[in-house]
Structure formats: structure tokens, C-alpha cells
Amino acid sequence: GLEYAMMTGGDVAPLGSQAVTKIHQLFDWAKKSNKGLLLFIDEADAFLCERNSTYMSEAQRSALNALLFRTGDQSRDIVLVLATNRPGDLDAAVTDRIDEVIEFPLPGKEERFKLIKLYLNKYITQSGEIKNGWGSFFKGQQQKIELKDMSEDLIREAAEKTEGFSGREIAKMMA
């Protein structure tokens, strides 16, 4: 039942000096809402990285400080959800404000098997259909891919050989 806002950590740097104002506007909106606000920040490490970092601009540092200021006390007005592949890069003051951590590990063998089957179907076996939106960029007709002897065992072997792959890497491989 919360209102929500979504952003990426990369949205902050282009705002420059306006980032601080925008962050305060988000929190002011949350305070005015009867429902409260869920703020989802994807790729949070791009914005909420360690302040000692030499590549952080003054505007980014100020934006981080604004967020820290607005999240310093417990609040019923806002729920902050951060997503990152690099939790170790988050500023210590940010990690201190995190009440719960949910880790999504890399897919296991059975999950990789299902993902390979999913993307095999999406990108290859549904031949003749333009699935990726790139069809208009290529001259001529798309070539059909004909699969022969595509057994469950072969897909299981592929799942075995893709240990350590993320879901995104499997999707890219199959695309």
C-alpha cells in the first residue's frame, strides 16, 4: 500500500548540484503521503559508495550526505530498498541503516537448466519470429535455426558447464 519511487544509482551523477534538492523533494513527498514511500534504488553502489572514494564528485558526496541525513532516524514514512551486485562498495553509514539483507545467489544447476530451456525457447526455437527487435536493422530475411537432437541431457550438460553464470549471463549467451 505504499507509494513508490524507483531510481538507479546512476541517475544521481547527471543531476549534479540538483541531486541534493531532488533527494530532499523525495523525502518531503514521503512525509506528506498518508501511505508512506518505498524508495527502490537499483545499482545503489553507483550512488551510495564509500565517501572516501577518489572518483566521487563533490555533488555526489553532497547527495549521499543528504540521503544519510534524511535516513538518520527510524521512520514510518519511508522504506528504503537497495539493490547492488557490490555490497562491499556501499558506504559504512549506508550499511549501518540496513535492517535486513536478502542475498540472491547465482543460480544453481537446476535453475540454470530451467533458464537455458527458457532462453532456448525464447531466442532460438521460436524461429521465424523477430524476438529481439533487431530484425529491422538487418537486410534480407532472418535465417531459421533448426535444432536437431536437442535432448534434455544436452541441456543438462550445458547447465553443468555454466556453473558460476548469472541469469543475465545465461540470457546473453542464449541470445
XYZ file of C-alpha atoms in Angstrom:
175
model
C 0.000 0.000 0.000
C 2.988 2.341 -0.087
C 3.579 4.867 -2.796
C 6.847 4.159 -4.541
C 9.685 5.722 -6.473
C 12.332 3.873 -8.436
C 15.728 5.125 -9.486
C 19.177 3.844 -10.284
C 22.363 4.925 -8.610
C 23.451 6.251 -11.989
C 20.540 8.729 -12.002
C 22.245 10.863 -9.361
C 25.502 11.931 -11.060
C 23.833 13.636 -14.076
C 21.739 15.731 -11.676
C 24.903 17.421 -10.426
C 24.154 20.050 -7.800
C 20.395 19.447 -8.243
C 20.728 15.932 -6.780
C 20.530 17.191 -3.195
C 17.333 19.139 -3.968
C 15.755 16.132 -5.684
C 16.566 13.831 -2.764
C 15.000 16.273 -0.313
C 11.926 16.517 -2.586
C 11.547 12.710 -2.492
C 11.693 12.642 1.286
C 9.326 15.624 1.573
C 6.879 13.743 -0.670
C 7.178 10.730 1.637
C 6.400 12.868 4.699
C 3.269 14.314 3.038
C 1.969 10.918 1.940
C -0.620 9.196 4.096
C 0.665 5.873 2.807
C 4.423 6.326 3.094
C 7.029 5.782 0.401
C 9.050 2.819 -0.779
C 12.185 4.137 -2.479
C 13.904 1.489 -4.617
C 17.456 2.298 -5.711
C 18.879 -0.155 -8.240
C 22.661 -0.272 -8.726
C 22.817 1.547 -5.391
C 26.611 1.272 -5.216
C 26.915 3.825 -8.050
C 25.409 6.468 -5.754
C 25.947 5.201 -2.233
C 29.579 4.140 -2.489
C 32.205 4.774 0.154
C 32.743 8.510 0.646
C 36.498 8.008 0.791
C 36.335 7.077 -2.883
C 38.532 9.338 -5.001
C 36.257 9.186 -8.032
C 33.202 10.587 -6.217
C 32.384 14.159 -7.214
C 31.521 16.816 -4.658
C 27.917 16.831 -5.932
C 27.653 13.044 -5.454
C 29.168 13.297 -1.980
C 26.618 16.004 -1.105
C 23.760 13.858 -2.463
C 24.910 10.893 -0.386
C 25.123 13.116 2.687
C 21.574 14.383 2.009
C 20.260 10.822 1.860
C 22.147 9.918 5.044
C 20.740 12.978 6.786
C 17.176 12.051 5.790
C 17.600 8.407 6.870
C 19.435 9.016 10.137
C 16.411 8.280 12.341
C 13.882 5.465 12.242
C 10.874 6.481 10.178
C 7.476 5.097 9.275
C 7.395 7.444 6.285
C 9.913 5.681 4.098
C 11.167 2.204 3.301
C 14.486 2.210 1.505
C 15.260 -0.804 -0.713
C 18.734 -1.031 -2.228
C 19.854 -3.437 -4.935
C 23.525 -3.942 -5.729
C 25.920 -6.540 -7.058
C 28.672 -4.909 -4.993
C 27.502 -4.620 -1.370
C 31.087 -4.149 -0.177
C 31.264 -0.829 -2.048
C 28.426 0.757 -0.051
C 29.343 3.490 2.413
C 29.567 2.271 6.014
C 26.887 4.773 7.102
C 24.552 3.322 4.453
C 25.113 -0.275 5.553
C 24.518 0.824 9.167
C 20.982 1.876 8.130
C 20.149 -1.512 6.567
C 17.892 -3.617 8.776
C 17.622 -6.677 6.534
C 19.807 -8.118 3.784
C 18.455 -10.566 1.248
C 21.045 -12.194 -0.953
C 20.102 -13.656 -4.299
C 22.875 -16.146 -5.057
C 23.886 -17.256 -8.516
C 21.534 -19.852 -9.951
C 22.215 -23.474 -9.063
C 22.359 -26.296 -11.600
C 18.576 -26.832 -11.703
C 17.894 -23.093 -12.065
C 20.485 -22.845 -14.857
C 18.801 -25.798 -16.597
C 15.441 -24.000 -16.445
C 16.951 -20.702 -17.595
C 18.684 -22.339 -20.556
C 15.405 -24.004 -21.575
C 13.570 -20.698 -21.186
C 16.020 -18.718 -23.310
C 16.454 -21.552 -25.797
C 12.726 -21.323 -26.413
C 12.675 -17.525 -26.398
C 15.629 -16.873 -28.690
C 16.042 -19.987 -30.815
C 13.167 -22.441 -31.097
C 10.532 -19.797 -31.831
C 12.207 -19.308 -35.207
C 10.681 -17.084 -37.804
C 9.525 -14.578 -35.204
C 11.618 -11.493 -34.560
C 12.242 -11.686 -30.849
C 14.953 -9.149 -30.216
C 13.756 -6.084 -32.091
C 16.905 -6.038 -34.229
C 15.251 -7.587 -37.266
C 14.572 -4.244 -38.939
C 18.289 -3.427 -38.874
C 19.301 -6.417 -40.930
C 18.777 -6.698 -44.682
C 17.174 -9.796 -46.094
C 15.286 -12.496 -44.301
C 16.172 -13.938 -40.968
C 17.692 -17.368 -41.142
C 15.805 -20.115 -39.400
C 17.702 -22.195 -36.924
C 16.768 -25.827 -36.979
C 17.525 -27.814 -33.862
C 18.279 -31.483 -34.142
C 18.919 -33.843 -31.269
C 18.281 -31.205 -28.590
C 17.818 -33.590 -25.694
C 17.213 -32.861 -22.037
C 20.623 -34.454 -21.381
C 22.304 -31.928 -23.676
C 20.596 -29.045 -21.894
C 21.620 -30.541 -18.524
C 25.205 -30.720 -19.782
C 25.006 -27.023 -20.724
C 23.650 -26.269 -17.249
C 26.595 -28.131 -15.747
C 29.102 -26.183 -17.877
C 27.595 -22.784 -16.987
C 28.371 -23.007 -13.273
C 29.099 -19.511 -11.961
C 26.926 -17.811 -14.613
C 24.306 -15.285 -13.531
C 20.820 -15.302 -15.025
C 21.799 -12.286 -17.138
C 24.900 -14.071 -18.451
C 22.820 -17.110 -19.438
C 20.308 -14.864 -21.228
C 23.122 -13.117 -23.112
C 24.728 -16.417 -24.042
C 21.472 -17.763 -25.447
C 20.640 -14.506 -27.245
